[in-house]
Short mmCIF file of C-alpha atoms and ligand atoms in Angstrom, two decimals:
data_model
loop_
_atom_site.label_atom_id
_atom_site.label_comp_id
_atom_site.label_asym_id
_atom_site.label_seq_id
_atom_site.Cartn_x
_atom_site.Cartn_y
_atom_site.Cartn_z
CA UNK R 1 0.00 0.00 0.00
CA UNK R 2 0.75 3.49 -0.82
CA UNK R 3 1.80 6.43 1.69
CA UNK R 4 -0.69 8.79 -0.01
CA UNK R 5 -3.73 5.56 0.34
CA UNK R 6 -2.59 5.40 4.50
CA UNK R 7 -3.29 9.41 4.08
CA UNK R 8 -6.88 9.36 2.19
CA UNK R 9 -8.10 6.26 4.24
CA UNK R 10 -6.81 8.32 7.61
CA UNK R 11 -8.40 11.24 6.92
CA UNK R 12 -11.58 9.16 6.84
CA UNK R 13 -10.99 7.30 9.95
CA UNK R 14 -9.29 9.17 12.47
CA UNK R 15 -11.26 10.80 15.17
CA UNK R 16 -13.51 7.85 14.77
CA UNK R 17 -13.98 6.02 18.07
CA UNK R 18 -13.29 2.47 17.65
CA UNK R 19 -15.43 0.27 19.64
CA UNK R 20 -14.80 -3.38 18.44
CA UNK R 21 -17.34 -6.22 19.48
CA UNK R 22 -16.29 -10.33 18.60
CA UNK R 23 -16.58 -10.11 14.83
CA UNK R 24 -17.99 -8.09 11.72
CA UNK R 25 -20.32 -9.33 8.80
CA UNK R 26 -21.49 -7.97 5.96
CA UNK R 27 -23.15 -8.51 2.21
CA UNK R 28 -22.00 -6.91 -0.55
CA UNK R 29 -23.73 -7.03 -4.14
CA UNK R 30 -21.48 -7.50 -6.80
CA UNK R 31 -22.12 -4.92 -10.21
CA UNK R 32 -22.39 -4.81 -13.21
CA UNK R 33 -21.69 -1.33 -15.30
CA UNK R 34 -24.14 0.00 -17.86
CA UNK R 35 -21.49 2.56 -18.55
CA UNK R 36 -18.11 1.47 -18.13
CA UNK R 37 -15.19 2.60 -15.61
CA UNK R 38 -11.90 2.14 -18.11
CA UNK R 39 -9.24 4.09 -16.94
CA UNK R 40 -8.03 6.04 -13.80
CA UNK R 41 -6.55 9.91 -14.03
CA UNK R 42 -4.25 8.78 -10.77
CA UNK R 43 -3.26 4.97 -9.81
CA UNK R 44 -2.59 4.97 -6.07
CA UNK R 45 -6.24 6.36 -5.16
CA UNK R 46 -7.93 4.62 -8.11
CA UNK R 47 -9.67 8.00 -9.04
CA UNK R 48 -11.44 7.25 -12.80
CA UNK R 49 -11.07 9.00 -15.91
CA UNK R 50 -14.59 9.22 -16.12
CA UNK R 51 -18.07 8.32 -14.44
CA UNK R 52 -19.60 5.36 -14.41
CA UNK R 53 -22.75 3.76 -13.72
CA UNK R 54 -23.95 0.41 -12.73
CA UNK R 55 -27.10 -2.04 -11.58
CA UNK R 56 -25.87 -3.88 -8.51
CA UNK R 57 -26.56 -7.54 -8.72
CA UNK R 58 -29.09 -8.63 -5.75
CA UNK R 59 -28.51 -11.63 -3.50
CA UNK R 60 -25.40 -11.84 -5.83
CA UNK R 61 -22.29 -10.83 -4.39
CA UNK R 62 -19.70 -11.46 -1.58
CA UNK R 63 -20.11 -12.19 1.97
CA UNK R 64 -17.38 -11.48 4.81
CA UNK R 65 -16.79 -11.93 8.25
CA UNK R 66 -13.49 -10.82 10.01
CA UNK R 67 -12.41 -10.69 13.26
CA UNK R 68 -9.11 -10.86 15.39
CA UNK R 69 -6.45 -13.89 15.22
CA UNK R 70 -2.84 -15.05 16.64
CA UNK R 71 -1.61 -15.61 12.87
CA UNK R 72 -3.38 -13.72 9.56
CA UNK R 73 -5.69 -16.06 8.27
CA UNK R 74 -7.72 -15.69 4.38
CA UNK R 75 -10.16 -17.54 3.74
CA UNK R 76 -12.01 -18.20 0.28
CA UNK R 77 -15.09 -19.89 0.08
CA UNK R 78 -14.08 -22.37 3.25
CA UNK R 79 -10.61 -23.01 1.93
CA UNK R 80 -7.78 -21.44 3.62
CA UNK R 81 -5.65 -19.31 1.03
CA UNK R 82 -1.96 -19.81 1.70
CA UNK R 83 -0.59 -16.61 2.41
CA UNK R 84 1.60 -15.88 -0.68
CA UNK R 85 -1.35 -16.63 -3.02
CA UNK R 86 -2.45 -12.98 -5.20
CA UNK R 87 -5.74 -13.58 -3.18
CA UNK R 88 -4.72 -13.69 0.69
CA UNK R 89 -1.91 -11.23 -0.50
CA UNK R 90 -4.66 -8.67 -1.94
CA UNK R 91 -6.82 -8.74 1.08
CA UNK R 92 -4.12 -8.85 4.02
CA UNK R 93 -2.57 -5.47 1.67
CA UNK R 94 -5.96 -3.91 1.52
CA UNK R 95 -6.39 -4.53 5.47
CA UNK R 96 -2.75 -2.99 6.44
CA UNK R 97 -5.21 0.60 5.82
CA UNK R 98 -6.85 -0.33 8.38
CA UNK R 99 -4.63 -1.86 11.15
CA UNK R 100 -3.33 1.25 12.71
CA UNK R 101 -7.14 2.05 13.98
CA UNK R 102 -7.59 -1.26 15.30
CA UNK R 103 -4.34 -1.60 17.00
CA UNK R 104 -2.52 -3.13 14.70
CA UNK R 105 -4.09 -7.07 14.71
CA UNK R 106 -3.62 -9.94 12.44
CA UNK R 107 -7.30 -10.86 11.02
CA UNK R 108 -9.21 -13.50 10.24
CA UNK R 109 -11.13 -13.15 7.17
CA UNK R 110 -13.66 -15.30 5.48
CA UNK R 111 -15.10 -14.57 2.30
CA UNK R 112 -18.09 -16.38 0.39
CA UNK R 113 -18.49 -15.68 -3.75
CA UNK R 114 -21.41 -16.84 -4.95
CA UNK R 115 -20.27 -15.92 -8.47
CA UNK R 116 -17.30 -17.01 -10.33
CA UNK R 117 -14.19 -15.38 -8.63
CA UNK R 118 -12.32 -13.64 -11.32
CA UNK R 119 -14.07 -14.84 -14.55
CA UNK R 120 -15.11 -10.82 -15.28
CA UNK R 121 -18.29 -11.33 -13.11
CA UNK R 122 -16.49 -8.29 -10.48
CA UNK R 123 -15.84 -10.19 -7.91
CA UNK R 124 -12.92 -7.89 -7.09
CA UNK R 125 -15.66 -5.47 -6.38
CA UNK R 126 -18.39 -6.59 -4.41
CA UNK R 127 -15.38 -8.18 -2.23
CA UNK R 128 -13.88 -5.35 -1.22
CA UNK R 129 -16.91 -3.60 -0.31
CA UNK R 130 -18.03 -6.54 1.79
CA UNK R 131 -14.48 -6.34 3.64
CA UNK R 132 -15.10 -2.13 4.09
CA UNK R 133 -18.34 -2.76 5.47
CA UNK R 134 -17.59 -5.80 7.83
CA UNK R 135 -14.61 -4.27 8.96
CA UNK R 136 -17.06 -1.14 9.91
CA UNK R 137 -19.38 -3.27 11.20
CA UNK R 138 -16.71 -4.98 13.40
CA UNK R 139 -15.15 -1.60 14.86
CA UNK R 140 -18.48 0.72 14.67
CA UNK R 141 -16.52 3.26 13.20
CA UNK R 142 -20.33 4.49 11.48
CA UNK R 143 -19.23 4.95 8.51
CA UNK R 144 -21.57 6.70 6.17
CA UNK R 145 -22.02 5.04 2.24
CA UNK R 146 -19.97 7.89 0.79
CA UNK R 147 -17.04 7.19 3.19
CA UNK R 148 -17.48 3.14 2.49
CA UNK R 149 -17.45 3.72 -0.98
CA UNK R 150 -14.11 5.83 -1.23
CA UNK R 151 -12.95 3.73 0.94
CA UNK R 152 -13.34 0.59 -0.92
CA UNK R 153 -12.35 2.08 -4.00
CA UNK R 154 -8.84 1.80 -2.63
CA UNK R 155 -8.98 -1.80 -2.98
CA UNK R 156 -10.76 -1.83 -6.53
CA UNK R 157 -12.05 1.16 -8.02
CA UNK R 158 -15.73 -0.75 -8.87
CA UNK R 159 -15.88 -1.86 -5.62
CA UNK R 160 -16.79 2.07 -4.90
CA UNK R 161 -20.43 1.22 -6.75
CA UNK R 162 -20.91 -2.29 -4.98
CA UNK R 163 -21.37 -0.56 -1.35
CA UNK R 164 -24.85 0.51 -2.70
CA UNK R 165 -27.95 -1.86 -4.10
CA UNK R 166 -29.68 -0.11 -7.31
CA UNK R 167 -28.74 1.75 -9.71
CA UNK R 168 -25.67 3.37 -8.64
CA UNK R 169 -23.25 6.33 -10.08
CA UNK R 170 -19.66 6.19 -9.28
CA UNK R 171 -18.96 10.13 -9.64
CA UNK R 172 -15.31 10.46 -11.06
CA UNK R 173 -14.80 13.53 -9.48
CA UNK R 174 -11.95 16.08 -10.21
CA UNK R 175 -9.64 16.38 -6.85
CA UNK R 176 -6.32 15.40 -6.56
CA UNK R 177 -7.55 13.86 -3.35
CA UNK R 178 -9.93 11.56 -4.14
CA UNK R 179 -12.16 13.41 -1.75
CA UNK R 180 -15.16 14.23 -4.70
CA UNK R 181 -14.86 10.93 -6.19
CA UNK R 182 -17.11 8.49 -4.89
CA UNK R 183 -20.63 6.47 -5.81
CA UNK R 184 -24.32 6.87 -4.81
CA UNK R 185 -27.40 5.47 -5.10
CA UNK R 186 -29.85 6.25 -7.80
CA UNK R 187 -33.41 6.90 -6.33
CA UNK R 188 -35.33 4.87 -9.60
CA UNK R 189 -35.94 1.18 -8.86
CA UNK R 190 -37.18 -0.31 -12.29
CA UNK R 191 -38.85 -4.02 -10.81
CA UNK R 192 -38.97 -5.49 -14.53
CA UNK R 193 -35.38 -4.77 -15.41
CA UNK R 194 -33.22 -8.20 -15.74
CA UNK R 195 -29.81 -9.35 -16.14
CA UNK R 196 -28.39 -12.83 -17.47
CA UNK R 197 -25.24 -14.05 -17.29
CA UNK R 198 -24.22 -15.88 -20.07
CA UNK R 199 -21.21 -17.57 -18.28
CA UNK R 200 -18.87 -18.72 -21.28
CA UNK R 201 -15.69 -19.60 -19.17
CA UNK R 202 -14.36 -19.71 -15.24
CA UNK R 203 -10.98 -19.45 -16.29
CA UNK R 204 -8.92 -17.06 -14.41
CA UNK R 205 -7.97 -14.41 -17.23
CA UNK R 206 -4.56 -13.78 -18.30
CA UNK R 207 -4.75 -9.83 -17.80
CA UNK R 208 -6.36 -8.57 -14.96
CA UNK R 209 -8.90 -5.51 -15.59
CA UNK R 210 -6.19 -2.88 -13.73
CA UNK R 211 -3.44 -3.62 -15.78
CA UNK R 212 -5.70 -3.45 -19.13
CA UNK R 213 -6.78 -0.48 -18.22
CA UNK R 214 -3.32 1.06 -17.49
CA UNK R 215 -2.34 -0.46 -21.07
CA UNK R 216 -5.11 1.05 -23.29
CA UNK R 217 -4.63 4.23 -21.96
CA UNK R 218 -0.96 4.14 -22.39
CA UNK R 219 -1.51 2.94 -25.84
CA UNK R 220 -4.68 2.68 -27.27
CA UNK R 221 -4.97 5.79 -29.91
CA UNK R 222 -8.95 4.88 -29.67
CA UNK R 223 -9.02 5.81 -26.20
CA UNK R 224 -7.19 9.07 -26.69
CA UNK R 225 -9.24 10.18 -28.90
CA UNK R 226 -12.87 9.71 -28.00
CA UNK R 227 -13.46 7.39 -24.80
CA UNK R 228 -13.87 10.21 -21.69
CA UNK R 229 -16.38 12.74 -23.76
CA UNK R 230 -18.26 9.07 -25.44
CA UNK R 231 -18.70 7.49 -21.78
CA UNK R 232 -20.21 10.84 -20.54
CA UNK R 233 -22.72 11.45 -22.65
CA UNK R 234 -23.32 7.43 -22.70
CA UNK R 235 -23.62 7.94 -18.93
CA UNK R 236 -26.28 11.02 -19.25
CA UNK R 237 -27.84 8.65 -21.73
CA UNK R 238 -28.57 5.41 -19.38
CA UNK R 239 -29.93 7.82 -16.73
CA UNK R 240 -32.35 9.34 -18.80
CA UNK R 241 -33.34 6.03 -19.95
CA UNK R 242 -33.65 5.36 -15.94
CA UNK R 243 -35.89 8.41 -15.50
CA UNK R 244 -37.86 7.77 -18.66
CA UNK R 245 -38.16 4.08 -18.43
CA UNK R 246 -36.82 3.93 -21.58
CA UNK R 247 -35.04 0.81 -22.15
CA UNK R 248 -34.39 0.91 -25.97
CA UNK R 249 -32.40 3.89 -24.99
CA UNK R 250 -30.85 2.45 -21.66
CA UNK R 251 -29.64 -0.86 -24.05
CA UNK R 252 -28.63 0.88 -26.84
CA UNK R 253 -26.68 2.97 -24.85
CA UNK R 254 -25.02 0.19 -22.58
CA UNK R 255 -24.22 -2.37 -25.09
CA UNK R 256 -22.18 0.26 -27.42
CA UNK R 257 -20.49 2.07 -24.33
CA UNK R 258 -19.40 -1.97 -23.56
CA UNK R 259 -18.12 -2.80 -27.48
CA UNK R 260 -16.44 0.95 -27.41
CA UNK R 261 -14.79 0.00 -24.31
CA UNK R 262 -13.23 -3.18 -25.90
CA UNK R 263 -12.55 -1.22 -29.52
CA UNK R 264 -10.29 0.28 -27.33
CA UNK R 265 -8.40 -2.28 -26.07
CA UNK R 266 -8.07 -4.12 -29.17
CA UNK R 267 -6.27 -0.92 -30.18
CA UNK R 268 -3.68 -0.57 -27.25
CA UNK R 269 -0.62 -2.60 -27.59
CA UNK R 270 -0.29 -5.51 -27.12
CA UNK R 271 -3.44 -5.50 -28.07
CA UNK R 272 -6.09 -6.86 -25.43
CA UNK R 273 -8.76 -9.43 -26.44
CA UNK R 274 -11.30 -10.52 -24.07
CA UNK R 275 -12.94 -12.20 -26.34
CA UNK R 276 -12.96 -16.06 -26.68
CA UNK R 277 -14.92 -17.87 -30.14
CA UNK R 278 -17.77 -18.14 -28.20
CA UNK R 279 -17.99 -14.55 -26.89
CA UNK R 280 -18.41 -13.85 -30.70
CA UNK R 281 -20.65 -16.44 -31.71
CA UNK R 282 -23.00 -14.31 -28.81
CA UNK R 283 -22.95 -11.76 -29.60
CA UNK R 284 -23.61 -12.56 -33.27
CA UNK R 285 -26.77 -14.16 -31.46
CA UNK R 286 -27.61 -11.24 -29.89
CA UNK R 287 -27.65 -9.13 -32.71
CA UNK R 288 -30.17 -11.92 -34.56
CA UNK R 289 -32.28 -12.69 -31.90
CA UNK R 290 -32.99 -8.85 -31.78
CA UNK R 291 -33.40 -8.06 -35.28
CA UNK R 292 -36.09 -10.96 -35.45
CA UNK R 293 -37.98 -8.85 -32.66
CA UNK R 294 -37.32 -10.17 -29.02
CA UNK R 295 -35.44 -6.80 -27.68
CA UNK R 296 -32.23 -8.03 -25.63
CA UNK R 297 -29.25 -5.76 -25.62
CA UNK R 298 -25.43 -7.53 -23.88
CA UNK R 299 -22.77 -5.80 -21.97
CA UNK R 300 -19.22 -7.45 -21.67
CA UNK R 301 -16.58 -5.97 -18.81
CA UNK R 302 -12.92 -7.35 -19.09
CA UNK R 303 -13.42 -11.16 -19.79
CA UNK R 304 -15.47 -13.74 -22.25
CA UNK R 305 -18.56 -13.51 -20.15
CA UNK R 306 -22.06 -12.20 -21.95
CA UNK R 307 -24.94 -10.10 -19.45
CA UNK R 308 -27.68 -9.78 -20.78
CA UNK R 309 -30.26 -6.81 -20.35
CA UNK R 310 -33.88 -7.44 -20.80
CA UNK R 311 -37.38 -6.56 -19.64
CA UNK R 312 -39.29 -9.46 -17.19
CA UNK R 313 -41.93 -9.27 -20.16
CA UNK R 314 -39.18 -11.24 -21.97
CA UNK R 315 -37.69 -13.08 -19.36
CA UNK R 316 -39.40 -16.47 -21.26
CA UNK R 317 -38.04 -16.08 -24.44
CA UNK R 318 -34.70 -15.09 -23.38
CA UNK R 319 -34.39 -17.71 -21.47
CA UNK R 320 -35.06 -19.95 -24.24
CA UNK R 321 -33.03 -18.33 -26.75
CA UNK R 322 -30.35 -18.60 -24.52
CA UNK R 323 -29.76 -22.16 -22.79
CA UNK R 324 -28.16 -22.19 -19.24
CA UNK R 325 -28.61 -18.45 -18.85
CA UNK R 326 -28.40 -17.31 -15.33
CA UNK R 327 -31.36 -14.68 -14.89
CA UNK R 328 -31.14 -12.22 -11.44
CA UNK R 329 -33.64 -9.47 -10.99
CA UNK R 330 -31.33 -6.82 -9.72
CA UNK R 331 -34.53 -4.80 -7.74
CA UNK R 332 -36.49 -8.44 -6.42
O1 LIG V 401 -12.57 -2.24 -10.60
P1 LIG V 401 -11.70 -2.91 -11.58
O2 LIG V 401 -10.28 -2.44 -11.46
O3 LIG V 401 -11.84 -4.39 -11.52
O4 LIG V 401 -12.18 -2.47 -13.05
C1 LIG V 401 -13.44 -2.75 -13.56
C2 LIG V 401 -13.49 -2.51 -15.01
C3 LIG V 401 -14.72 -2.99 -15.75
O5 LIG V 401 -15.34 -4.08 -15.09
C4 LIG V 401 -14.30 -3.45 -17.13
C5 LIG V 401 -15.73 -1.86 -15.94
C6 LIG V 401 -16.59 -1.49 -14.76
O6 LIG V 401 -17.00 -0.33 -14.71
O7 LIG V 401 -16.89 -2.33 -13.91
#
């Protein structure tokens, strides 16, 4: 951890009293971005390029408990994660934040995915927002959901939306210190609105989301050009299409913010593909299941897997079309 993330997160902790009880718990919902969150304007507080927006995933997410031990213990859906493993090594990094405020413990720390860890089903972020809010849970620190969500954008910059069920806007913000950059909770609840996972793989992917993102906008000429001013209009887009209940809009919107996203990582170098055959033969699906009528729209983040957005009045024939889809109703 950085010397200027020890600042931020102690400038939102101290003159907290700490008043621990036995453990901490907490759910967090992972997300899933209508408008994408590709690229930060400075690393070590994970502050974005641009804003985002998501729909946070339900019952869907992570669930952590944590509480003090004689030896730092990780745990990942009941199996203990040896300690020089990216995963124990991740959380136990993230936690050092906090350690001065607690007086300095080892933890024990027990996470539960119910999604695919790591197959670009953001994992990453409802985790960390689970560990922000058990940890508050565990020292009553009272944190309000602004302060949990730039808190837990230290550990992964999505993980700032997952704090909140909803709609939710991660507001990039324009302070060098990460103090206006942070997500919220959109007051519309749409009950009809429906995701499915098309899972395509579980395979762990070869370049993690924040070193793609580093690379396009290093490289990607396609990103220079066009990406910040295209996601915020895409972003004022999706939230009239929110207020309106206009989902032709909302879709529309999402599913060419998502393929603009990946146009520009095909163009950075080495070029990024996320992509496997059957991401394609999808999303060549998509586009003829929806020009025959049934009105379906797909959003991709940085892996092979296909969400699907759709209206419950098509929940049947979606469901059809697309064998072993996974359907959550994000507001249920
Ligand atoms: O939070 P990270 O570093 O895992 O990045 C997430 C990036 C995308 O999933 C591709 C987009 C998003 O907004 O969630």
């Amino acid at each position: 951890m950085d010397d200027i993330q020890y600042q931020f997160a102690g400038n939102i902790l101290s003159g907290r009293p700490t008043s621990l009880r036995a453990s901490g718990q907490a759910f967090a919902p992972s997300n899933i971005a209508l408008c994408k969150y590709w690229g930060k304007r400075a690393a070590a507080l994970n502050l974005p390029v641009n804003s985002s927006l998501s729909v946070s995933l339900g019952r869907l997410g992570t669930r952590t408990e944590i509480r003090c031990a004689d030896t730092e213990r990780v745990y990942l859906n009941g199996a203990l994660q040896p300690p020089d493993t990216s995963f124990a090594q991740r959380v136990s990094g993230f936690l050092d934040l906090f350690r001065p405020f607690l007086g300095d413990p080892q933890f024990e720390v027990r996470t539960e995915n119910n999604i695919p860890t790591a197959a670009g089903l953001a994992s990453s972020a409802s985790g960390f927002a689970a560990l922000v809010m058990a940890l508050d849970d565990w020292a009553g620190w009272g944190l309000g959901g602004r302060e949990k969500s730039m808190l837990a954008r230290l550990g992964s910059g999505s993980a700032a939306r997952s704090v909140f069920d909803g709609f939710v806007q991660w507001h990039a913000g324009s302070n060098d210190d990460g103090t206006d950059s942070f997500a919220e909770r959109l007051p519309e609840k749409w009950p009809e609105f429906r995701i499915g996972i098309l899972e395509l793989s579980r395979a762990r992917k070869p370049v993690g989301s924040r070193d793609g993102m580093n690379r396009t906008v290093e490289t990607s000429f396609l990103y220079a050009f066009g990406w910040q001013k295209q996601a915020e209009e895409d972003l004022a887009r999706i939230r009239r299409g929110i207020e309106t209940r206009d989902f032709t809009l909302l879709g529309i919107t999402a599913e060419r913010n998502a393929l603009a996203m990946h146009a520009t990582m095909m163009s950075a170098w080495p070029p990024l593909l996320y992509f496997q055959p059957d991401t394609v033969e999808q999303i060549h699906k998509v586009q003829r299941v929806r020009a025959d009528g049934l009105e379906v729209y797909l959003t991709i983040d940085a892996g092979p897997n296909i969400k699907l957005l759709f209206l419950q009045e098509n929940e049947a024939a979606v469901a059809d079309a697309f064998p072993g889809l996974q359907t959550i109703n994000p507001f249920g």
